[in-house]
Tab-separated table of C-alpha atoms in Angstrom:
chain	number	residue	atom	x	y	z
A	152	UNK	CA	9.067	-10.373	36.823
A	153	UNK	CA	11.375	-7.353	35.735
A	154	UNK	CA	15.069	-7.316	35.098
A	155	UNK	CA	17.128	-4.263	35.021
A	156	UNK	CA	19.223	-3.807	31.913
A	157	UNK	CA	21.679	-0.690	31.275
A	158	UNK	CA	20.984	1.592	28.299
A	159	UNK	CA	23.777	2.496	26.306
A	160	UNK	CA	23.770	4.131	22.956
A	161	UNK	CA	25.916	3.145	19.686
A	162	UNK	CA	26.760	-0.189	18.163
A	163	UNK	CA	27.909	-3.077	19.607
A	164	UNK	CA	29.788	-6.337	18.330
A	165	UNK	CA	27.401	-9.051	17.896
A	166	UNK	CA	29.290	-11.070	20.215
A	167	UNK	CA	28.650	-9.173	22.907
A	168	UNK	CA	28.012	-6.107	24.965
A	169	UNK	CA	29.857	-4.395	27.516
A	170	UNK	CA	32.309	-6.072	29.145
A	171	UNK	CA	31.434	-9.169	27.501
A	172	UNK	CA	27.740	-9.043	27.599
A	173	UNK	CA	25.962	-11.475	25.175
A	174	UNK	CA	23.750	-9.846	22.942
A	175	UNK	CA	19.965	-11.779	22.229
A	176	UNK	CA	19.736	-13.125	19.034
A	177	UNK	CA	16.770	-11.530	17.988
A	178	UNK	CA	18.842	-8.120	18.508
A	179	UNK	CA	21.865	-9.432	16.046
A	180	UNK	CA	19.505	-10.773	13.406
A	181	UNK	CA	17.891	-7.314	13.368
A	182	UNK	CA	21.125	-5.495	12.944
A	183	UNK	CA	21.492	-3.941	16.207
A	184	UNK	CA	24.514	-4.423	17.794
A	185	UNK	CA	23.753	-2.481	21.385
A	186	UNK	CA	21.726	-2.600	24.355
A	187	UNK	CA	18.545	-1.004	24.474
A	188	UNK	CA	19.146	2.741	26.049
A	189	UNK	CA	18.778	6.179	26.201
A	190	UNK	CA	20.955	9.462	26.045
A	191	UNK	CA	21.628	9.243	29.748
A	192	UNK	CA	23.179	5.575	30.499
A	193	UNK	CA	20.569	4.825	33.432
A	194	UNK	CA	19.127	1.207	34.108
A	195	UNK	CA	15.653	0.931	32.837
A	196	UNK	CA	13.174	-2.176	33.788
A	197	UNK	CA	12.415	-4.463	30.876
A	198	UNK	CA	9.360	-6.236	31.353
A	199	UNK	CA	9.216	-9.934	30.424
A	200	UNK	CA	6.001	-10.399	29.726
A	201	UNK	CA	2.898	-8.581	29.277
A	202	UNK	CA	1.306	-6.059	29.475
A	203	UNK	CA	3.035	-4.169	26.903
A	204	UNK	CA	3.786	-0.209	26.423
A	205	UNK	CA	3.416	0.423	22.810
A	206	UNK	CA	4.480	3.381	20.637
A	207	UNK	CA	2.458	2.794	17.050
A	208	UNK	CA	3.879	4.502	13.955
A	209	UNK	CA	1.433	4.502	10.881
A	210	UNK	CA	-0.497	6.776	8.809
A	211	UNK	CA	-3.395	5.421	6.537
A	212	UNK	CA	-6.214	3.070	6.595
A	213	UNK	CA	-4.155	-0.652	6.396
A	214	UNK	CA	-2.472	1.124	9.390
A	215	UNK	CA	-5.835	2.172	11.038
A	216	UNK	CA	-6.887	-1.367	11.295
A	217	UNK	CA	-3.534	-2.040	12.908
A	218	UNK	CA	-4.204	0.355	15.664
A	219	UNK	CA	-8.017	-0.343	16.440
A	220	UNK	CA	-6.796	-3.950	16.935
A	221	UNK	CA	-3.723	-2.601	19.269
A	222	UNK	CA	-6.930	-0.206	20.696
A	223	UNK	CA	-8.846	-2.925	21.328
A	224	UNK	CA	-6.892	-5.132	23.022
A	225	UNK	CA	-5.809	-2.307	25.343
A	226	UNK	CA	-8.931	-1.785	26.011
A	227	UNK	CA	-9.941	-5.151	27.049
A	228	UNK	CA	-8.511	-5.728	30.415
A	229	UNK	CA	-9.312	-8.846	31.042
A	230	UNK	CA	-6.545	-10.328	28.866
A	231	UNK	CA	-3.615	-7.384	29.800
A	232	UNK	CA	-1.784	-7.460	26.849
A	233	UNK	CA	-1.246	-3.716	26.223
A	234	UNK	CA	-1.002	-1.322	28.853
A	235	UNK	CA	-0.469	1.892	27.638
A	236	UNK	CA	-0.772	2.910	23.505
A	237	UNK	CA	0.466	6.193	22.075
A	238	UNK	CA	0.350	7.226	18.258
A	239	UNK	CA	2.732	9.030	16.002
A	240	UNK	CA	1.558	9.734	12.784
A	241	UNK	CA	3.072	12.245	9.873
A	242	UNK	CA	1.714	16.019	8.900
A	243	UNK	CA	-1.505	15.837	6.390
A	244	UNK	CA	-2.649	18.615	4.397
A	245	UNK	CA	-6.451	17.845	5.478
A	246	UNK	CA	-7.761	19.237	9.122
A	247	UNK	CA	-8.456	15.916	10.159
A	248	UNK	CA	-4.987	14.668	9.480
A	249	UNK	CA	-4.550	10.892	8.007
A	250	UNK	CA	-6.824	7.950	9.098
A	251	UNK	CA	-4.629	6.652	11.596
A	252	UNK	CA	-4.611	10.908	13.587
A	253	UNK	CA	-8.422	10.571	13.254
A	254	UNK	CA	-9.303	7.121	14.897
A	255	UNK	CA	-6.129	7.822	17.365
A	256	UNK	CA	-8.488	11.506	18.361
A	257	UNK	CA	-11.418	9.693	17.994
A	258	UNK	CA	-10.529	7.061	20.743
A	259	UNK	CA	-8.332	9.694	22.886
A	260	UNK	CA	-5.062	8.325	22.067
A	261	UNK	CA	-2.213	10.507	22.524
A	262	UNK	CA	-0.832	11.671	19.448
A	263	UNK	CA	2.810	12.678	18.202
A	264	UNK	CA	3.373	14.023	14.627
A	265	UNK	CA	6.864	13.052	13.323
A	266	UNK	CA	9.547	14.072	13.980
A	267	UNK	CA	8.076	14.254	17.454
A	268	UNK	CA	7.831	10.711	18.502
A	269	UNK	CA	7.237	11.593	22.791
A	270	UNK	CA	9.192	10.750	25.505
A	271	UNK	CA	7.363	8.544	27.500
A	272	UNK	CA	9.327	4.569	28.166
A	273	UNK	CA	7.968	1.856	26.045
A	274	UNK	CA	8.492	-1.497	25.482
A	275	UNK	CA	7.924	-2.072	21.557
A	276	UNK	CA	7.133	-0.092	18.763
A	277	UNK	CA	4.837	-1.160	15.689
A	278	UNK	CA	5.014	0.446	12.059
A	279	UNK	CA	2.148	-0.432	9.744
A	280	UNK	CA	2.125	1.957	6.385
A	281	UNK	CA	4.553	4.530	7.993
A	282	UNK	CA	6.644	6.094	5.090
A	283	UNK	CA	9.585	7.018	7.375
A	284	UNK	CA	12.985	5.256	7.535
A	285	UNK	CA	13.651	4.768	11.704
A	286	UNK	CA	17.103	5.579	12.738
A	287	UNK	CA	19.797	3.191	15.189
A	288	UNK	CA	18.955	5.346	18.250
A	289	UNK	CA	15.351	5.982	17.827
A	290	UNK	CA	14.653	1.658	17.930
A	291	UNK	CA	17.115	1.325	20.686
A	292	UNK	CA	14.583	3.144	22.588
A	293	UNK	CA	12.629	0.357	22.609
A	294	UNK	CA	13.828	-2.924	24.688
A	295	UNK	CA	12.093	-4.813	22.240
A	296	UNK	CA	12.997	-3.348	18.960
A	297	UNK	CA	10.462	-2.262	16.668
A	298	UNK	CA	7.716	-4.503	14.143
A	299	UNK	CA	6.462	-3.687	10.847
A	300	UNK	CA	3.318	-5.229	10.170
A	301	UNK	CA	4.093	-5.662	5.883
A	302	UNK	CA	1.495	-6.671	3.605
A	303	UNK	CA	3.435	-8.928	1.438
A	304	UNK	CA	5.282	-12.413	1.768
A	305	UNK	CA	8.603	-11.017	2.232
A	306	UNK	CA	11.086	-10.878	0.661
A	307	UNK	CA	8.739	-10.699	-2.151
A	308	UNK	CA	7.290	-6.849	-2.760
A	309	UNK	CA	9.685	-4.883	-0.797
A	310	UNK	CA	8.811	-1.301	-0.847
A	311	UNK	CA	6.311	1.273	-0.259
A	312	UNK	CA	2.976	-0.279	-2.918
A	313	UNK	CA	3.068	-3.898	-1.845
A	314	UNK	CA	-0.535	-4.516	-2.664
A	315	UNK	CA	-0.674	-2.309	-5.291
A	316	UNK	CA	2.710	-4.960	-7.347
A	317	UNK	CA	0.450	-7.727	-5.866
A	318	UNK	CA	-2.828	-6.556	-8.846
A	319	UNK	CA	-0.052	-5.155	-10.720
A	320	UNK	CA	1.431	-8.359	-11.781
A	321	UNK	CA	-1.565	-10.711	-11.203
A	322	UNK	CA	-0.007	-12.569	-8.082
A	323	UNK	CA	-2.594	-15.827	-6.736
A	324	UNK	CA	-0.870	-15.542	-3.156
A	325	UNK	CA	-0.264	-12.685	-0.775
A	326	UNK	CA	0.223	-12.276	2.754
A	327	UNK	CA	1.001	-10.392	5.858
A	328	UNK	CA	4.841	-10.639	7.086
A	329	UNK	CA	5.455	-9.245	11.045
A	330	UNK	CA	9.220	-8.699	10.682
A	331	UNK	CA	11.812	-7.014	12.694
A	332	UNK	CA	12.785	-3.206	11.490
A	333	UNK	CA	16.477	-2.718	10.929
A	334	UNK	CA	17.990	0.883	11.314
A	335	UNK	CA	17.770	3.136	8.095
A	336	UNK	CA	16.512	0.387	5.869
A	337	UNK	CA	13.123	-0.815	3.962
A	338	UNK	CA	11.697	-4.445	4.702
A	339	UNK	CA	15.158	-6.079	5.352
A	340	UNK	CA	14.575	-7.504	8.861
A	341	UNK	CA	13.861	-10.875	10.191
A	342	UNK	CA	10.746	-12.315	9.591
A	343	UNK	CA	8.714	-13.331	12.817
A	344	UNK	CA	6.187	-14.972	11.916
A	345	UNK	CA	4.426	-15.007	8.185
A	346	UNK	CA	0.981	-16.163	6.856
A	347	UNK	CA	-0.315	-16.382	2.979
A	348	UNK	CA	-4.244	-16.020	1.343
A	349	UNK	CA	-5.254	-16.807	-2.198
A	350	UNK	CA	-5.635	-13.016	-3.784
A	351	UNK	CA	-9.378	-13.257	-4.642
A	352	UNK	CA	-9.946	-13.020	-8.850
A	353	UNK	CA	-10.489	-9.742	-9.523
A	354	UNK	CA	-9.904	-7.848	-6.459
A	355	UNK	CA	-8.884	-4.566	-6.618
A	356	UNK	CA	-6.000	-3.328	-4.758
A	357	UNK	CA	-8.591	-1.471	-2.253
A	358	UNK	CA	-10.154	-4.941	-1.819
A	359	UNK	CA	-7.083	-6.671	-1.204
A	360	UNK	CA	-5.612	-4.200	1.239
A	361	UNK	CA	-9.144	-4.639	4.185
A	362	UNK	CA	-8.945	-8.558	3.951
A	363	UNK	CA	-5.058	-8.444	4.433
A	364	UNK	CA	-5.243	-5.144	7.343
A	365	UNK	CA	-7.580	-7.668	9.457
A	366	UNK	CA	-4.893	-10.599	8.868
A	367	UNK	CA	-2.021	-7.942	9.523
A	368	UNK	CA	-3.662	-6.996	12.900
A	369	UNK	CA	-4.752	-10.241	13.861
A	370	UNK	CA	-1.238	-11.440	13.514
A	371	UNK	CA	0.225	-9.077	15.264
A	372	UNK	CA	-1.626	-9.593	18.425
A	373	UNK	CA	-0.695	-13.416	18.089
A	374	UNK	CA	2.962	-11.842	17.908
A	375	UNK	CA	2.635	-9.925	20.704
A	376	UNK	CA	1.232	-12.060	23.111
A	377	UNK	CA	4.525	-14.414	22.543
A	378	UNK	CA	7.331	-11.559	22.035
A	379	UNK	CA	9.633	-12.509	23.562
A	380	UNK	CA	9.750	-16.384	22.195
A	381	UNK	CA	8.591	-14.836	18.370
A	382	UNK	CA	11.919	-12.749	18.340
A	383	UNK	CA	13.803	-15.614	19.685
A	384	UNK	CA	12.039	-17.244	16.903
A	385	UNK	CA	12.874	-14.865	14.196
A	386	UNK	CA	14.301	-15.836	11.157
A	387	UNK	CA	16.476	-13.912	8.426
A	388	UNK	CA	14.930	-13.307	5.055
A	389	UNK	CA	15.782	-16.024	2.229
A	390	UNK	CA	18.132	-13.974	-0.163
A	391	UNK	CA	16.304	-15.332	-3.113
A	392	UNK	CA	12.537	-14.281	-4.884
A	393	UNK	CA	13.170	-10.760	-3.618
A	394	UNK	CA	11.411	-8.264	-5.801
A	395	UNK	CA	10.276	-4.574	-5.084
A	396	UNK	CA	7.462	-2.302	-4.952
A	397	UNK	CA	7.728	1.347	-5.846
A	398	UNK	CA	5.745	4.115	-5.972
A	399	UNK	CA	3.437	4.281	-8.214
A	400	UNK	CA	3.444	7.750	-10.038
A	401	UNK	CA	0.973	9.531	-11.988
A	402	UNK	CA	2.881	8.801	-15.326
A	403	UNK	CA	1.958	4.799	-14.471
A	404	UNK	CA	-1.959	5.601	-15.298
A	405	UNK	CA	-1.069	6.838	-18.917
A	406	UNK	CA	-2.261	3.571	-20.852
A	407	UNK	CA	0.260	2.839	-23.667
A	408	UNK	CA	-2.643	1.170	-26.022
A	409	UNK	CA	0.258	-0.035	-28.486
A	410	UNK	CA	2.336	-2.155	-25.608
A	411	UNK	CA	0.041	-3.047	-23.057
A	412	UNK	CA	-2.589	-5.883	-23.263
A	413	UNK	CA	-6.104	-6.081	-22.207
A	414	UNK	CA	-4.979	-7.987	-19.213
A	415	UNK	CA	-2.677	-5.461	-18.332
A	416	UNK	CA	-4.940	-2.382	-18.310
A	417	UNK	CA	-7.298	-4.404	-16.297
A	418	UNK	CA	-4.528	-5.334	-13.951
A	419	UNK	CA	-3.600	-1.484	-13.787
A	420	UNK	CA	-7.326	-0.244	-13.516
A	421	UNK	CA	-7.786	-2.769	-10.653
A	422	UNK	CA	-4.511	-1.937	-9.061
A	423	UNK	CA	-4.574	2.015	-9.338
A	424	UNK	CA	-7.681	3.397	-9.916
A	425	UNK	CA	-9.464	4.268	-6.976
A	426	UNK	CA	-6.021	6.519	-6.688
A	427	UNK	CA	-5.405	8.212	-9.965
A	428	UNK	CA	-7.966	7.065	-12.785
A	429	UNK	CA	-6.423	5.744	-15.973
A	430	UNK	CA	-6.003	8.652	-18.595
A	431	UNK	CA	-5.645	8.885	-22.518
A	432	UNK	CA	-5.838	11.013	-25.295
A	433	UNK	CA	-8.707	12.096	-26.895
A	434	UNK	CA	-9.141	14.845	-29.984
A	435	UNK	CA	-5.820	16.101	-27.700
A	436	UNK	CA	-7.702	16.842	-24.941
A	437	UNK	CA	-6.892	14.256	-21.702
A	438	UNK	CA	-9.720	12.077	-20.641
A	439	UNK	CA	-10.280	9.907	-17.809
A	440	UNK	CA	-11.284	6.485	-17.777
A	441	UNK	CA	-13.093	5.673	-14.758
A	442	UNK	CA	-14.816	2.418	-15.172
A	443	UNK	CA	-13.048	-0.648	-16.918
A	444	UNK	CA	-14.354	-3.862	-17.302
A	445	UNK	CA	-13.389	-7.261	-19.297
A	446	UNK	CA	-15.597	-7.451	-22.282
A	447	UNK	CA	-17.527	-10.046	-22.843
A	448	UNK	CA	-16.799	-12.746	-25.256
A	449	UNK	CA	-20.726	-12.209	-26.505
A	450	UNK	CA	-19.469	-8.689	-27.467
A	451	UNK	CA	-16.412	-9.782	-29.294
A	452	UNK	CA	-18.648	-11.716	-32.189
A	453	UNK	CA	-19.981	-8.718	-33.299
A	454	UNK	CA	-19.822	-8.010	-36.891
A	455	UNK	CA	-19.260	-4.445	-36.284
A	456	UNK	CA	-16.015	-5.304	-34.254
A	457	UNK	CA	-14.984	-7.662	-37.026
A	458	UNK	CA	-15.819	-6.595	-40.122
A	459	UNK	CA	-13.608	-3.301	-40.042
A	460	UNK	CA	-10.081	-1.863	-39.841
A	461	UNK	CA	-8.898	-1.219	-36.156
A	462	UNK	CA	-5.882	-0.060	-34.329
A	463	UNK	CA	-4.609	0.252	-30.796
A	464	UNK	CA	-6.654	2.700	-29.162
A	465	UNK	CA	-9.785	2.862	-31.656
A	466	UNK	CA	-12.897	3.634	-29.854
A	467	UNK	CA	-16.687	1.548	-30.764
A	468	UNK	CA	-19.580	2.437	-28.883
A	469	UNK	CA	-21.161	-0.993	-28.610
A	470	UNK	CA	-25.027	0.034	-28.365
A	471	UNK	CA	-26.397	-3.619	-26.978
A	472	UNK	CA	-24.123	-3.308	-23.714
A	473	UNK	CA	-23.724	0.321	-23.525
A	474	UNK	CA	-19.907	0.348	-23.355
A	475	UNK	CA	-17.632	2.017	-25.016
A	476	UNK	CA	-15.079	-1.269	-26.526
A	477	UNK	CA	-11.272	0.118	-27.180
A	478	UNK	CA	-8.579	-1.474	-29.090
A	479	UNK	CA	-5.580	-2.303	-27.409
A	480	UNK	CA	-2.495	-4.570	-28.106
A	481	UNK	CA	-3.983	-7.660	-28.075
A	482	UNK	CA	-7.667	-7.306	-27.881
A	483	UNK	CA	-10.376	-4.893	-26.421
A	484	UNK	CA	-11.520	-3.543	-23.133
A	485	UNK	CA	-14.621	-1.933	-21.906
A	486	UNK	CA	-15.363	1.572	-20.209
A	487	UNK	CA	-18.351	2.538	-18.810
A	488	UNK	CA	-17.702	5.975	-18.074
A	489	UNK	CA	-15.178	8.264	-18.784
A	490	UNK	CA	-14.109	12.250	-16.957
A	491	UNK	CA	-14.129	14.945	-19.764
A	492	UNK	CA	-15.103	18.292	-17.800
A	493	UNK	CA	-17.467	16.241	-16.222
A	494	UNK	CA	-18.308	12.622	-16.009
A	495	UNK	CA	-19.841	10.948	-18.407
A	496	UNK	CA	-21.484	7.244	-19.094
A	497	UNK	CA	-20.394	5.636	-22.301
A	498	UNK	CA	-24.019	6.484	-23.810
A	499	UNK	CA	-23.517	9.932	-23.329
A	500	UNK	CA	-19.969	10.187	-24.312
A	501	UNK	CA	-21.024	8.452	-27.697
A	502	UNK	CA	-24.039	11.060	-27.674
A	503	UNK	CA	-21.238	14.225	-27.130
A	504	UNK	CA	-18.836	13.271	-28.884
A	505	UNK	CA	-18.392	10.098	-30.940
A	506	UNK	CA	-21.512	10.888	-33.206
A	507	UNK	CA	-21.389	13.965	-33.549
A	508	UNK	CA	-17.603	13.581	-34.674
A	509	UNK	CA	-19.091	11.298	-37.313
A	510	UNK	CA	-21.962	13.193	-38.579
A	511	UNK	CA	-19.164	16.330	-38.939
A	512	UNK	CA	-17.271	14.002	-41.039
A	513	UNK	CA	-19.063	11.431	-42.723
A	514	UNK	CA	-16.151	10.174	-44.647
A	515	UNK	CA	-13.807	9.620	-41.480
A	516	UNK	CA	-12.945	5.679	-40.819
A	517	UNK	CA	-13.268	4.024	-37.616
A	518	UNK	CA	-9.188	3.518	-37.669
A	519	UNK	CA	-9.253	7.700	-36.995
A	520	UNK	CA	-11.603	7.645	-34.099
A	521	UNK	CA	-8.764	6.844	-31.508
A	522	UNK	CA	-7.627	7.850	-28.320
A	523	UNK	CA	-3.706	8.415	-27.936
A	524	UNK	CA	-1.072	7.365	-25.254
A	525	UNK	CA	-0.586	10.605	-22.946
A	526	UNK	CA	2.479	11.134	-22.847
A	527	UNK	CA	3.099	14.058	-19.108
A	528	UNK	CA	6.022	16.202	-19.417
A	529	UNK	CA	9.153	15.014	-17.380
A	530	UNK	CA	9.456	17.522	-14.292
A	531	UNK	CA	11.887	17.264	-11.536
A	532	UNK	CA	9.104	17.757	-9.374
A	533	UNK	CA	7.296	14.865	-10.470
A	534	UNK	CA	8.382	12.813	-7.608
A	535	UNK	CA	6.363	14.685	-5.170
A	536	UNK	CA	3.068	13.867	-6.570
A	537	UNK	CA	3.810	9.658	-6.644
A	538	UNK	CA	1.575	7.965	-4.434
A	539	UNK	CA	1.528	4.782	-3.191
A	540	UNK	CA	-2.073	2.971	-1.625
A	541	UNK	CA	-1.023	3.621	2.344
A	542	UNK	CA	-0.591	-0.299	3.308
A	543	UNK	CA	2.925	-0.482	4.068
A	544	UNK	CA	5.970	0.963	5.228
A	545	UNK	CA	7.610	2.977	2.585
């Protein structure tokens, strides 16, 4: 069954439309105040139930797993819940655009880069990982409004690095949130429906993000196969335990070995990098650390760690476990291998360049044999090179 409702463009009071209308609840609690329209004031037929028409708004690979579940259920037409899926996506330096153009080619979806969002009638848009704030007029093109599938408990980790905060900070609990977008905002909207997971122990942030894409998409389907009762269901965020997620910037991988713990470098290794590797000092030359890991408590007993002077940031090749063992605020972390020119394993760092450092000066203490916080200049341009793990809507 269809009804006909009139589009109209601008803001309404939430009391009511024209002439008295009543606006749905779901439409007040998500901040907009009008009917659902177009430009040109003619009637358009909402559909009640499914199948749905569905515009899809993402970008990277927590969004791609988001659309092959939108795919898939188009595709299975048996069930009817989506009948027609389109794709916009933003511009990408690479040929092959971001994951979400090159599964949305792959399976022959049309496909819009933004600005350009179409002009075909839908009934609902979805934003997983988009990056793009969505104006008044652009989500009263939809009867239904528009869904961000977020990959955080709301209104915990608002922002555009959700899952990245979630490592960050050591967080148990996560979850996926499918809430309501409000115009020109980040993460505000109601919350329709909202489901937590333990964070597994040391998971990185690449981990994390595939077990929560599948729960993302698999709630979303739930979602949309009851849209009309889950907005009518929708509840406003709790104004308390909000806390935000920003970018995370190049600057963030610089470990600080005089303030940050051993914890906390883990944390940051596991959170960041598989997207910019940690980086120090070392002989004033910048070094990557590409392989962190806890050391063992075995290790620790060492007489060689014990029985001389050491300061945040002193390197020890441990021979026994091949690792290189650093000093940092409260303890020490491992490395395995390490980016100087080229990569290197801790062996053959030690080989390269801790021993022959030694032999060149025999008289040098461990305490000198350091690496230093990198400190990267301050540019106004900086900005432009943050990134943020694709898994939410910035």
């Amino acid at each position: 069954m269809r009804v006909l409702v009139r589009r109209c463009w601008g803001p309404r009071p939430v009391g009511g439309g024209p002439s008295g209308r009543p606006i749905p609840q779901w439409r007040a609690l998500a901040g907009l105040g009008g009917s659902p329209g177009g430009e040109d004031g003619r009637a358009v037929r909402v559909r009640e139930k499914p199948p749905w028409r569905v515009l899809f708004f993402g970008t990277d690979h927590f969004a791609r797993e988001t659309l092959r579940a939108l795919h898939a259920a188009r595709e299975n037409k048996e069930e009817e819940l989506i009948e027609k899926l389109e794709v916009v996506t933003v511009p990408s330096p690479s040929p092959k655009g971001l994951p979400v153009k090159q599964y949305a080619v792959q399976s022959q979806l049309p496909v819009y880069e933004w600005p350009d969002v179409g002009s075909g009638e839908y009934d609902v848009g979805v934003v997983a990982s988009f990056g793009r704030l969505l104006s008044e007029a652009l989500i009263l093109k939809f009867p239904y409004g528009v869904l961000n599938v977020h990959p955080s408990c709301l209104p915990r980790w608002r922002g555009p690095a959700p899952i990245i905060h979630t490592v960050l900070h050591g967080d148990t609990v996560t979850g996926v949130t499918i809430m309501q977008i409000r115009p020109n905002r980040f993460d505000v909207g109601p919350i329709l429906k909202q489901e937590t997971v333990p964070v597994p122990p040391k998971s990185t942030a690449k981990e994390l993000e595939a077990v929560l894409s599948r729960l993302g998409a698999d709630m979303l389907i739930s979602v949309l196969k009851n849209l009309p009762e889950s907005l009518s269901n929708g509840r406003q965020q709790p104004a308390e335990g909000v806390t935000h997620a920003p970018k995370i910037s190049a600057g963030t991988s610089c470990i600080k070995w005089e303030e940050q713990t051993s914890e906390q470098i883990i944390r940051l290794h596991r959170a960041i990098g598989t997207i910019i590797p940690l980086q120090t000092l070392w002989m004033d030359n910048t070094i990557k650390l590409l392989d962190l890991v806890e050391v063992n408590s075995s290790v620790l007993t060492d007489p060689k760690l014990r029985g001389q002077p050491v300061f945040p940031g002193s390197v020890i090749y441990h021979k026994k476990s091949q690792i290189l063992l650093v000093c940092c605020k409260d303890g020490w972390i491992g490395v395995r291998s390490v980016m100087l020119k080229k990569t290197l394993t801790a062996p053959d760092f030690y080989n390269g360049y801790l021993h022959p450092w030694y032999q060149n000066d025999s008289q040098a203490q461990p305490s000198q044999c350091r690496f230093q916080t990198l400190r990267l200049p301050t540019k106004k341009k900086q900005g432009k090179k943050s990134v943020a793990m694709q898994q939410c809507i910035k």
